[in-house]
Short mmCIF file of C-alpha atoms in Angstrom, two decimals:
data_model
loop_
_atom_site.label_atom_id
_atom_site.label_comp_id
_atom_site.label_asym_id
_atom_site.label_seq_id
_atom_site.Cartn_x
_atom_site.Cartn_y
_atom_site.Cartn_z
CA MET G 1110 23.78 -42.69 -39.26
CA ALA G 1111 26.71 -41.66 -39.73
CA ALA G 1112 28.48 -43.40 -36.92
CA ILE G 1113 27.47 -46.26 -34.59
CA LYS G 1114 27.59 -44.67 -31.32
CA HIS G 1115 30.13 -46.96 -28.89
CA LEU G 1116 28.49 -47.69 -26.01
CA VAL G 1117 31.83 -49.81 -24.38
CA THR G 1118 34.73 -48.52 -25.25
CA ILE G 1119 38.11 -50.41 -24.79
CA LYS G 1120 41.13 -48.62 -23.26
CA GLY G 1121 44.31 -49.98 -22.07
CA VAL G 1122 46.35 -48.41 -19.32
CA LYS G 1123 50.17 -50.00 -17.57
CA GLU G 1124 47.59 -52.90 -15.38
CA GLY G 1125 45.71 -53.81 -18.23
CA LEU G 1126 42.34 -52.67 -19.54
CA ILE G 1127 39.56 -50.23 -18.85
CA PHE G 1128 35.82 -50.93 -20.07
CA LEU G 1129 33.99 -47.61 -20.11
CA LEU G 1130 30.96 -48.46 -20.33
CA ASP G 1131 28.55 -45.81 -21.77
CA ASP G 1132 25.64 -44.94 -19.09
CA THR G 1133 22.92 -42.70 -21.10
CA CYS G 1134 21.90 -45.77 -23.24
CA ASN G 1135 19.54 -48.77 -21.72
CA PHE G 1136 21.35 -51.43 -20.48
CA GLU G 1137 20.12 -53.85 -22.91
CA SER G 1138 21.67 -51.88 -25.80
CA LEU G 1139 24.71 -52.17 -23.04
CA ILE G 1140 25.07 -55.89 -23.42
CA LYS G 1141 24.45 -56.07 -27.17
CA ASP G 1142 27.22 -54.00 -27.78
CA LEU G 1143 29.94 -55.71 -25.49
CA ARG G 1144 29.17 -58.68 -26.08
CA ASN G 1145 29.46 -57.28 -29.53
CA LYS G 1146 33.12 -56.40 -29.09
CA LEU G 1147 34.18 -59.36 -27.42
CA THR G 1148 33.37 -62.28 -29.05
CA LYS G 1149 33.66 -60.61 -32.75
CA THR G 1150 34.89 -56.48 -33.75
CA HIS G 1151 37.55 -56.69 -30.61
CA GLN G 1152 38.02 -60.61 -30.64
CA ASN G 1153 42.21 -60.24 -32.15
CA ILE G 1154 43.19 -58.17 -29.44
CA LEU G 1155 42.18 -59.71 -26.93
CA SER G 1156 42.74 -62.85 -26.75
CA GLY G 1157 46.53 -63.78 -25.30
CA PRO G 1158 47.54 -64.07 -21.68
CA ASP G 1159 45.92 -63.12 -18.71
CA ILE G 1160 44.63 -59.41 -18.44
CA GLN G 1161 43.42 -57.06 -16.02
CA VAL G 1162 39.97 -55.92 -16.55
CA GLN G 1163 38.53 -51.72 -14.82
CA VAL G 1164 34.72 -51.68 -15.56
CA ARG G 1165 33.88 -48.80 -15.69
CA LEU G 1166 30.08 -48.13 -15.09
CA GLY G 1167 29.52 -44.80 -15.39
CA LYS G 1168 26.84 -42.81 -13.36
CA ARG G 1169 25.21 -45.97 -13.87
CA THR G 1170 24.12 -47.65 -11.69
CA ILE G 1171 23.26 -50.60 -12.04
CA SER G 1172 21.48 -54.29 -9.80
CA GLU G 1173 23.78 -57.60 -8.57
CA THR G 1174 21.59 -59.56 -11.57
CA GLN G 1175 22.81 -57.28 -14.15
CA LYS G 1176 26.20 -56.64 -12.64
CA GLN G 1177 26.50 -60.39 -12.80
CA ILE G 1178 25.52 -60.65 -16.14
CA ILE G 1179 28.72 -58.11 -17.00
CA THR G 1180 30.63 -60.13 -15.16
CA ASP G 1181 29.76 -63.60 -16.89
CA ILE G 1182 30.05 -61.79 -20.48
CA ILE G 1183 33.71 -60.88 -19.30
CA ALA G 1184 34.46 -64.06 -18.20
CA LYS G 1185 33.81 -66.49 -21.16
CA ARG G 1186 36.73 -65.18 -22.95
CA GLY G 1187 38.77 -66.67 -19.52
CA ASN G 1188 41.72 -64.79 -20.17
CA LEU G 1189 39.97 -61.89 -19.08
CA ILE G 1190 39.91 -61.09 -15.04
CA ILE G 1191 37.44 -58.54 -13.87
CA ARG G 1192 39.61 -56.45 -11.26
CA SER G 1193 37.17 -54.19 -10.16
CA MET G 1194 33.61 -52.23 -11.25
CA ASP G 1195 32.91 -49.91 -10.19
CA SER G 1196 30.25 -46.26 -10.99
CA GLU G 1197 31.51 -42.49 -10.94
CA PHE G 1198 28.35 -42.81 -7.55
CA ASP G 1199 30.57 -44.99 -5.42
CA LEU G 1200 34.04 -41.87 -5.97
CA VAL G 1201 32.17 -38.86 -5.40
CA LYS G 1202 30.73 -41.25 -2.24
CA VAL G 1203 34.57 -41.80 -1.43
CA ASN G 1204 35.51 -37.57 -2.74
CA ASP G 1205 33.35 -35.34 -1.02
CA GLN G 1206 34.55 -36.65 3.38
CA PRO G 1207 36.84 -34.20 3.22
CA LYS G 1208 36.24 -31.11 1.14
CA LEU G 1209 34.82 -28.75 4.20
CA LYS G 1210 35.87 -28.69 7.52
CA MET G 1211 33.75 -27.56 9.85
CA MET G 1212 35.35 -26.61 13.24
CA LYS G 1213 34.49 -24.76 16.22
CA THR G 1214 37.49 -23.21 18.25
CA ILE G 1215 39.30 -20.06 19.03
CA ILE G 1216 42.62 -19.68 17.24
CA ARG G 1217 44.95 -17.67 19.78
CA SER G 1218 47.33 -15.89 19.94
CA GLY G 1219 49.95 -18.34 18.68
CA GLN G 1220 47.60 -20.93 17.52
CA THR G 1221 48.32 -22.52 13.75
CA ILE G 1222 45.42 -24.35 12.38
CA HIS G 1223 46.21 -25.93 8.80
CA HIS G 1224 43.65 -27.41 6.76
CA ASP G 1225 43.59 -29.44 3.29
CA GLY G 1226 40.72 -28.16 1.39
CA ASP G 1227 38.17 -25.60 2.36
CA ILE G 1228 37.88 -24.81 5.45
CA LEU G 1229 34.88 -23.36 7.88
CA ILE G 1230 36.02 -21.60 11.28
CA LEU G 1231 32.73 -21.78 13.69
CA GLY G 1232 34.63 -18.60 15.93
CA ASP G 1233 37.88 -16.04 16.28
CA VAL G 1234 40.75 -15.72 14.53
CA ASN G 1235 42.43 -13.55 17.11
CA PRO G 1236 46.11 -11.77 17.00
CA GLY G 1237 49.00 -13.48 16.16
CA GLY G 1238 46.72 -16.74 15.90
CA THR G 1239 47.52 -18.57 11.64
CA ILE G 1240 44.87 -20.08 9.40
CA THR G 1241 45.49 -21.98 6.19
CA SER G 1242 43.92 -23.61 3.71
CA THR G 1243 45.18 -25.32 0.49
CA HIS G 1244 41.96 -24.23 -0.94
CA ASP G 1245 38.85 -21.77 1.10
CA ILE G 1246 39.00 -20.12 4.38
CA TYR G 1247 35.15 -19.41 5.80
CA ILE G 1248 34.75 -17.93 9.23
CA LEU G 1249 31.71 -17.45 10.56
CA GLY G 1250 32.74 -14.46 13.98
CA SER G 1251 36.21 -12.50 13.86
CA LEU G 1252 39.45 -12.45 11.87
CA ARG G 1253 42.07 -10.56 13.33
CA GLY G 1254 44.18 -13.05 13.05
CA MET G 1255 46.56 -14.03 9.32
CA ALA G 1256 44.68 -16.33 6.71
CA HIS G 1257 46.43 -17.30 4.04
CA ALA G 1258 44.11 -19.27 1.44
CA GLY G 1259 45.47 -21.63 -1.13
CA ILE G 1260 48.94 -21.93 0.47
CA ASN G 1261 49.48 -25.04 -2.72
CA GLY G 1262 49.28 -22.07 -4.91
CA ASN G 1263 45.27 -21.41 -5.85
CA GLU G 1264 45.04 -18.61 -6.86
CA GLN G 1265 41.83 -18.86 -6.80
CA SER G 1266 40.48 -19.08 -3.36
CA ILE G 1267 39.25 -17.05 -1.47
CA ILE G 1268 39.17 -15.85 2.97
CA ALA G 1269 35.40 -14.77 3.46
CA SER G 1270 34.64 -14.09 6.84
CA SER G 1271 31.27 -12.23 9.30
CA HIS G 1272 34.64 -9.73 10.18
CA MET G 1273 37.45 -8.35 8.86
CA LYS G 1274 40.41 -7.31 10.69
CA PRO G 1275 43.01 -9.36 9.88
CA THR G 1276 46.60 -8.72 10.98
CA GLN G 1277 47.95 -10.30 7.04
CA LEU G 1278 46.26 -11.55 4.02
CA ARG G 1279 47.70 -14.30 2.01
CA ILE G 1280 45.94 -16.10 -1.60
CA ALA G 1281 48.36 -18.46 -2.84
CA GLY G 1282 51.78 -16.03 -3.35
CA ILE G 1283 50.11 -12.43 -2.48
CA ILE G 1284 50.14 -10.70 0.52
CA SER G 1285 48.51 -8.07 1.35
CA ARG G 1286 47.63 -6.30 4.94
CA PRO G 1287 44.80 -4.28 4.75
CA PRO G 1288 44.80 -1.60 7.21
CA ASP G 1289 47.76 -0.46 5.68
CA GLU G 1290 46.54 -1.05 2.13
CA TRP G 1291 42.83 -0.76 1.95
CA GLY G 1292 41.88 2.12 3.82
CA ILE G 1293 39.92 0.92 6.07
CA GLU G 1294 40.29 -0.83 9.32
CA GLU G 1295 37.97 -3.47 9.28
CA ALA G 1296 34.91 -4.97 7.19
CA PHE G 1297 31.76 -6.65 8.15
CA MET G 1298 30.49 -9.57 5.66
CA GLU G 1299 33.63 -9.47 3.04
CA PHE G 1300 35.50 -11.79 1.35
CA ALA G 1301 38.78 -11.26 -0.29
CA TYR G 1302 39.94 -12.05 -3.71
CA LEU G 1303 42.66 -12.30 -6.70
CA SER G 1304 42.39 -10.44 -9.55
CA GLU G 1305 45.14 -10.05 -12.18
CA GLY G 1306 47.34 -11.06 -9.03
CA GLN G 1307 45.57 -7.84 -7.39
CA MET G 1308 43.99 -9.35 -3.64
CA LYS G 1309 40.03 -7.19 -3.83
CA ILE G 1310 37.82 -7.42 -1.94
CA ASP G 1311 33.97 -7.93 -1.83
CA LYS G 1312 30.75 -8.43 -0.35
CA VAL G 1313 30.07 -12.03 0.29
CA VAL G 1314 26.62 -12.67 -1.57
CA ASN G 1315 28.77 -11.62 -4.49
CA ILE G 1316 30.53 -15.21 -4.14
CA HIS G 1317 28.67 -16.36 -6.20
CA ARG G 1318 29.41 -13.96 -8.75
CA VAL G 1319 33.59 -13.78 -8.63
CA ARG G 1320 33.49 -17.40 -7.65
CA PRO G 1321 31.01 -19.46 -9.17
CA ASP G 1322 33.06 -22.29 -8.54
CA ALA G 1323 33.45 -22.24 -5.29
CA LEU G 1324 32.86 -24.93 -2.31
CA GLU G 1325 31.49 -27.03 -6.08
CA LEU G 1326 32.54 -31.01 -5.59
CA MET Z 996 40.16 -29.79 49.68
CA GLY Z 997 40.84 -26.20 49.00
CA GLU Z 998 40.49 -24.32 45.51
CA ALA Z 999 44.26 -23.45 43.90
CA ILE Z 1000 43.98 -20.48 41.52
CA VAL Z 1001 47.46 -19.53 39.29
CA ILE Z 1002 47.55 -16.40 38.69
CA THR Z 1003 48.93 -15.31 35.36
CA SER Z 1004 49.33 -13.34 32.42
CA GLY Z 1005 52.24 -14.21 29.77
CA LYS Z 1006 53.88 -10.81 29.67
CA GLY Z 1007 55.49 -8.66 32.56
CA GLY Z 1008 54.77 -5.69 34.22
CA VAL Z 1009 50.81 -6.52 34.41
CA GLY Z 1010 50.45 -6.54 37.43
CA LYS Z 1011 50.59 -10.64 38.40
CA THR Z 1012 52.08 -10.30 41.72
CA THR Z 1013 50.59 -7.41 43.20
CA SER Z 1014 46.66 -9.18 42.18
CA SER Z 1015 48.28 -12.66 43.48
CA ALA Z 1016 49.00 -10.70 46.55
CA ASN Z 1017 45.87 -8.40 46.96
CA ILE Z 1018 43.26 -11.18 46.38
CA GLY Z 1019 44.91 -13.35 48.61
CA THR Z 1020 44.56 -10.69 51.32
CA ALA Z 1021 40.90 -9.90 50.23
CA LEU Z 1022 40.08 -13.58 50.73
CA ALA Z 1023 41.99 -13.36 53.25
CA LEU Z 1024 40.00 -10.58 54.94
CA LEU Z 1025 37.43 -12.40 54.55
CA GLY Z 1026 38.12 -15.36 56.45
CA LYS Z 1027 39.05 -17.31 54.21
CA LYS Z 1028 42.20 -19.62 55.00
CA VAL Z 1029 44.36 -18.69 51.98
CA CYS Z 1030 48.61 -20.27 51.42
CA MET Z 1031 50.03 -18.61 48.04
CA VAL Z 1032 52.90 -19.54 46.18
CA ASP Z 1033 55.88 -16.94 44.30
CA THR Z 1034 56.51 -20.11 41.73
CA ASP Z 1035 59.10 -16.89 39.88
CA ILE Z 1036 62.04 -19.12 41.50
CA GLY Z 1037 65.10 -16.24 40.92
CA LEU Z 1038 62.94 -13.43 40.38
CA ARG Z 1039 60.67 -13.48 43.45
CA ASN Z 1040 58.05 -9.76 44.84
CA LEU Z 1041 55.51 -11.57 45.84
CA ASP Z 1042 57.42 -11.00 49.72
CA VAL Z 1043 58.67 -8.06 48.83
CA VAL Z 1044 54.59 -6.57 48.42
CA MET Z 1045 53.44 -8.09 51.55
CA GLY Z 1046 56.07 -7.17 53.65
CA LEU Z 1047 57.49 -10.75 54.57
CA GLU Z 1048 60.85 -10.46 52.80
CA ASN Z 1049 63.11 -10.83 56.36
CA ARG Z 1050 60.81 -13.64 57.20
CA ILE Z 1051 61.92 -15.81 54.63
CA ILE Z 1052 64.11 -19.09 56.02
CA TYR Z 1053 62.93 -22.00 53.53
CA ASP Z 1054 61.98 -21.82 50.04
CA LEU Z 1055 59.61 -23.30 47.48
CA VAL Z 1056 62.90 -25.28 45.80
CA ASP Z 1057 64.03 -26.46 49.29
CA VAL Z 1058 60.44 -28.19 49.39
CA ALA Z 1059 61.10 -29.65 45.80
CA GLU Z 1060 64.20 -30.61 47.01
CA GLY Z 1061 63.25 -32.24 50.42
CA ARG Z 1062 65.89 -29.50 52.27
CA CYS Z 1063 62.42 -28.83 54.90
CA ARG Z 1064 59.36 -29.92 55.48
CA LEU Z 1065 56.74 -27.82 53.78
CA ASN Z 1066 55.12 -25.47 56.66
CA GLN Z 1067 58.45 -25.07 57.77
CA ALA Z 1068 58.85 -22.86 55.07
CA MET Z 1069 55.77 -21.32 55.23
CA ILE Z 1070 55.94 -17.87 56.72
CA LYS Z 1071 52.23 -16.31 58.29
CA ASP Z 1072 51.34 -12.39 57.65
CA LYS Z 1073 51.49 -10.25 59.85
CA ARG Z 1074 48.03 -9.10 59.62
CA PHE Z 1075 46.16 -12.56 59.27
CA ASP Z 1076 46.43 -16.09 61.08
CA GLU Z 1077 44.93 -17.49 58.87
CA LEU Z 1078 47.13 -16.29 55.33
CA TYR Z 1079 50.54 -17.90 53.84
CA LEU Z 1080 53.09 -17.31 51.66
CA LEU Z 1081 55.51 -20.11 50.62
CA PRO Z 1082 57.94 -17.76 48.83
CA ALA Z 1083 60.06 -19.00 45.67
CA ALA Z 1084 64.26 -19.16 45.73
CA GLN Z 1085 65.85 -16.15 45.06
CA THR Z 1086 69.33 -18.22 44.72
CA LYS Z 1087 68.20 -20.38 41.32
CA ASP Z 1088 66.31 -20.78 38.28
CA LYS Z 1089 62.90 -22.14 37.36
CA ASP Z 1090 64.30 -25.27 36.14
CA SER Z 1091 65.14 -26.55 39.66
CA VAL Z 1092 61.56 -27.65 41.04
CA THR Z 1093 59.24 -29.63 37.38
CA PRO Z 1094 55.67 -29.84 37.60
CA ASP Z 1095 54.77 -32.74 39.03
CA GLN Z 1096 57.13 -31.50 42.17
CA ILE Z 1097 55.43 -28.48 42.28
CA ARG Z 1098 51.20 -30.41 41.87
CA GLU Z 1099 52.71 -32.85 45.10
CA ILE Z 1100 52.96 -29.39 47.13
CA ILE Z 1101 50.17 -27.70 45.84
CA LEU Z 1102 47.96 -30.87 46.60
CA GLU Z 1103 49.23 -31.28 50.81
CA LEU Z 1104 48.53 -27.46 51.08
CA LYS Z 1105 44.59 -27.87 49.30
CA LYS Z 1106 44.51 -30.16 52.66
CA ASP Z 1107 44.51 -27.31 54.79
CA PHE Z 1108 43.35 -24.60 52.72
CA ASP Z 1109 40.53 -22.65 51.48
CA PHE Z 1110 42.68 -21.09 49.67
CA VAL Z 1111 45.94 -22.09 47.16
CA ILE Z 1112 47.28 -18.11 44.97
CA ILE Z 1113 49.64 -20.04 42.73
CA ASP Z 1114 51.83 -16.68 41.91
CA CYS Z 1115 52.58 -17.00 38.04
CA PRO Z 1116 56.36 -16.20 37.40
CA ALA Z 1117 56.07 -13.91 33.04
CA GLY Z 1118 56.57 -15.76 29.68
CA ILE Z 1119 55.14 -19.12 28.49
CA GLU Z 1120 58.82 -21.77 29.63
CA GLN Z 1121 59.48 -23.56 32.71
CA GLY Z 1122 58.46 -21.36 35.25
CA PHE Z 1123 54.40 -20.83 33.36
CA LYS Z 1124 54.71 -24.94 33.22
CA ASN Z 1125 55.75 -25.37 36.88
CA ALA Z 1126 53.24 -22.22 37.79
CA ILE Z 1127 50.58 -23.96 36.70
CA ALA Z 1128 51.31 -27.70 36.98
CA GLY Z 1129 48.92 -27.62 40.49
CA ALA Z 1130 46.17 -25.35 39.93
CA ASP Z 1131 42.32 -26.02 39.53
CA SER Z 1132 41.58 -22.76 37.63
CA ALA Z 1133 43.03 -19.72 36.45
CA ILE Z 1134 42.91 -16.06 36.46
CA VAL Z 1135 44.34 -14.24 33.12
CA VAL Z 1136 45.35 -10.01 34.73
CA THR Z 1137 45.86 -8.62 31.50
CA THR Z 1138 45.91 -4.36 30.85
CA PRO Z 1139 44.08 -1.61 28.22
CA GLU Z 1140 46.88 -2.41 26.19
CA ASN Z 1141 47.37 -4.17 22.54
CA ALA Z 1142 51.06 -6.44 24.08
CA ALA Z 1143 49.20 -7.20 26.59
CA VAL Z 1144 46.20 -8.43 25.52
CA ARG Z 1145 48.01 -10.36 22.80
CA ASP Z 1146 50.20 -11.96 25.09
CA ALA Z 1147 47.52 -13.16 27.41
CA ASP Z 1148 45.49 -14.58 24.56
CA ARG Z 1149 48.24 -16.48 24.03
CA ILE Z 1150 48.17 -17.38 28.00
CA ILE Z 1151 44.56 -18.80 27.20
CA GLY Z 1152 45.14 -20.72 24.48
CA LEU Z 1153 48.02 -23.02 26.53
CA LEU Z 1154 45.77 -23.03 29.69
CA GLU Z 1155 43.06 -24.54 26.79
CA ALA Z 1156 45.79 -26.82 26.24
CA GLN Z 1157 46.78 -27.87 29.61
CA LYS Z 1158 43.01 -28.49 30.07
CA LEU Z 1159 41.99 -25.83 31.64
CA ARG Z 1160 39.31 -23.69 31.04
CA GLY Z 1161 37.36 -21.90 32.65
CA ALA Z 1162 39.75 -19.34 32.37
CA LYS Z 1163 38.74 -15.69 34.43
CA LEU Z 1164 40.22 -12.33 34.04
CA ILE Z 1165 41.46 -9.54 35.30
CA ILE Z 1166 41.49 -6.33 33.44
CA ASN Z 1167 44.19 -4.34 35.22
CA ARG Z 1168 44.77 -0.33 35.03
CA VAL Z 1169 42.47 0.49 33.75
CA ARG Z 1170 41.95 4.51 33.05
CA ALA Z 1171 38.13 5.01 33.17
CA ASN Z 1172 39.26 8.61 31.84
CA MET Z 1173 41.55 7.31 28.39
CA MET Z 1174 38.97 4.65 27.56
CA LYS Z 1175 36.10 6.48 27.31
CA ASN Z 1176 38.15 9.57 24.63
CA GLY Z 1177 38.90 6.32 22.63
CA ASP Z 1178 42.70 6.32 23.42
CA MET Z 1179 42.94 3.03 25.72
CA LEU Z 1180 41.10 -0.05 23.74
CA ASP Z 1181 37.79 -0.35 25.32
CA ILE Z 1182 36.42 -3.28 28.30
CA ASP Z 1183 34.37 -5.00 26.14
CA GLU Z 1184 36.65 -4.72 23.20
CA ILE Z 1185 39.22 -7.24 24.74
CA CYS Z 1186 36.73 -9.21 26.70
CA GLN Z 1187 35.13 -10.00 22.94
CA ILE Z 1188 38.64 -10.93 21.75
CA LEU Z 1189 40.21 -12.80 24.91
CA ALA Z 1190 36.12 -14.68 25.22
CA ILE Z 1191 36.31 -15.79 28.66
CA ASP Z 1192 34.10 -14.40 31.16
CA LEU Z 1193 35.34 -10.96 33.35
CA ILE Z 1194 36.18 -11.26 37.16
CA GLY Z 1195 37.41 -7.43 37.48
CA VAL Z 1196 38.55 -4.16 36.33
CA VAL Z 1197 40.84 -2.84 38.69
CA PRO Z 1198 41.32 1.03 38.02
CA ASP Z 1199 45.03 3.08 38.22
CA ASP Z 1200 45.45 3.95 41.54
CA GLU Z 1201 48.72 5.70 42.97
CA HIS Z 1202 47.72 3.32 46.17
CA VAL Z 1203 48.97 0.75 44.50
CA ILE Z 1204 52.83 1.24 44.08
CA LYS Z 1205 52.62 3.11 47.47
CA ALA Z 1206 51.06 0.35 49.02
CA ALA Z 1207 53.51 -1.83 47.87
CA ASN Z 1208 56.95 -0.18 47.91
CA SER Z 1209 55.84 -0.32 51.96
CA GLY Z 1210 55.03 -3.83 52.17
CA GLU Z 1211 51.37 -3.97 52.20
CA PRO Z 1212 48.82 -5.19 50.14
CA THR Z 1213 46.51 -2.14 48.08
CA VAL Z 1214 43.52 -4.11 49.85
CA MET Z 1215 44.58 -3.10 53.34
CA SER Z 1216 43.49 0.44 52.37
CA ALA Z 1217 39.28 1.06 52.74
CA THR Z 1218 39.24 4.36 50.62
CA SER Z 1219 41.72 3.15 47.22
CA ARG Z 1220 39.68 2.45 44.63
CA ALA Z 1221 42.25 -0.17 43.31
CA SER Z 1222 41.44 -1.82 47.04
CA ILE Z 1223 37.22 -2.29 46.58
CA ALA Z 1224 37.59 -3.77 42.81
CA TYR Z 1225 40.31 -6.15 44.41
CA ARG Z 1226 38.09 -6.49 47.38
CA ASN Z 1227 35.20 -7.55 44.74
CA ILE Z 1228 37.20 -9.59 42.86
CA ALA Z 1229 37.54 -11.83 46.65
CA ARG Z 1230 34.06 -11.47 46.66
CA ARG Z 1231 33.24 -12.90 42.71
CA ILE Z 1232 35.68 -15.68 43.62
CA VAL Z 1233 33.71 -16.91 47.11
CA GLY Z 1234 30.55 -17.13 44.89
CA ASP Z 1235 28.48 -13.42 45.55
CA ALA Z 1236 27.47 -11.65 42.51
CA VAL Z 1237 29.15 -8.27 42.46
CA PRO Z 1238 28.13 -5.61 39.61
CA LEU Z 1239 32.03 -4.40 37.95
CA MET Z 1240 31.68 -0.38 39.06
CA ALA Z 1241 33.99 1.15 37.04
CA LEU Z 1242 32.26 -0.48 33.49
CA ASP Z 1243 29.12 2.37 34.07
CA GLU Z 1244 29.67 6.04 33.49
CA LYS Z 1245 27.05 7.44 36.33
CA LYS Z 1246 29.83 5.03 38.63
CA GLY Z 1247 33.10 5.98 36.99
CA ALA Z 1248 31.62 9.87 38.16
CA PHE Z 1249 30.35 9.07 41.67
CA THR Z 1250 33.31 7.16 42.67
CA LYS Z 1251 35.43 10.64 41.33
CA LEU Z 1252 33.64 12.79 43.67
CA LYS Z 1253 34.23 9.75 46.51
CA LYS Z 1254 37.66 9.86 45.86
CA LEU Z 1255 37.53 13.23 46.06
CA PHE Z 1256 36.54 12.79 49.44
CA GLY Z 1257 38.26 9.43 50.52
CA LEU Z 1258 41.84 10.81 49.14
CA GLY Z 1259 42.33 14.31 48.96
#
């Protein structure tokens, strides 16, 4: 073995230290490495005034007893104060809530709906109505008004609709007037996206090819 | 307790006042006690269409400001004993009354009448807010033109924001032959965009203009197609199930024939 894989990585940040614990090895070897780092190899660096410590467990989920073991080892140092101990699993849970927003409504003339993230409308967007989002827009209904996806400049955003008959489509900074520019009055089950600064339209079935990342968390 | 229905459209000139006059009169024809309220302060027309202009002594603003009692301002119709009109003021503007004052007046009227028909001014400003203040339900009038449908859509949105849901739609001035040729917006298309219940389709009829100019509501004529359409709308308002007449092609030919005999 050329190099021993470090199971515990210690990073210094403004608030203190971050302990990144490997999430692929078994718990015993992780504890061994942690104990080794704290009492032997990194002893000099870790001594001194009180330091705040964040423990990151990666994708590992641990039981209460295992959590206690880690806490005990770190607490032994005396000057290390554990501020948080969390796994990515918890973080993901917090993050995915506002990702895709669903709305049942008709956006009528003069009405505007905005959402940060992806939005799915169950209903129509009528002429004179506006829907904007920082990411994708999906419409299960007719899009007859204006839709602006990627309003903050995200060029990967798309606008998909069961019935496309928009007065205007905008993605990031590109504005398109479909009836004039595309030569078609309306389309069914299509989506608009940007390719080399140009707005293109394609069948909804091709979203997974054109934008494999769409709707991914 | 009666029902207060506001007749509105957003766009001007689509036939709000004509519809108000005719629906009001048609309901009176059905034996209902009806009061029509003109809220188009400064541009009142309902009294002219009804032929009651010369009987006005007090108006809506006088009632709101307490210069007269409500029943002093109400004008009894020439034709029906149980049809009344509360006219708007012509010398004031929309800001001279508040939605609360109108709501109070409508509430008072609802105690005595089966139906209170409120004629709304064009636009979405103060006049509109006044008109919808006391209403229990709404009828939106549109014509088969893009501009009118856009405005109707806007109005429906504003009505819903004011918790006036379940608005009904009247499509006015429909020309069957133009619709057939695709030169005019299709009824189905309009209904799809606006997504509210259709309560009537009124064909374009010269008789409406003639009637309005003579101060006689169209529904008083038994033969005019618009008259039949308005009578049907009134019957639907009171709860009868009446099929739509102008939608069916066969019926279109039939009514044309009837027009040939009836109007010459």
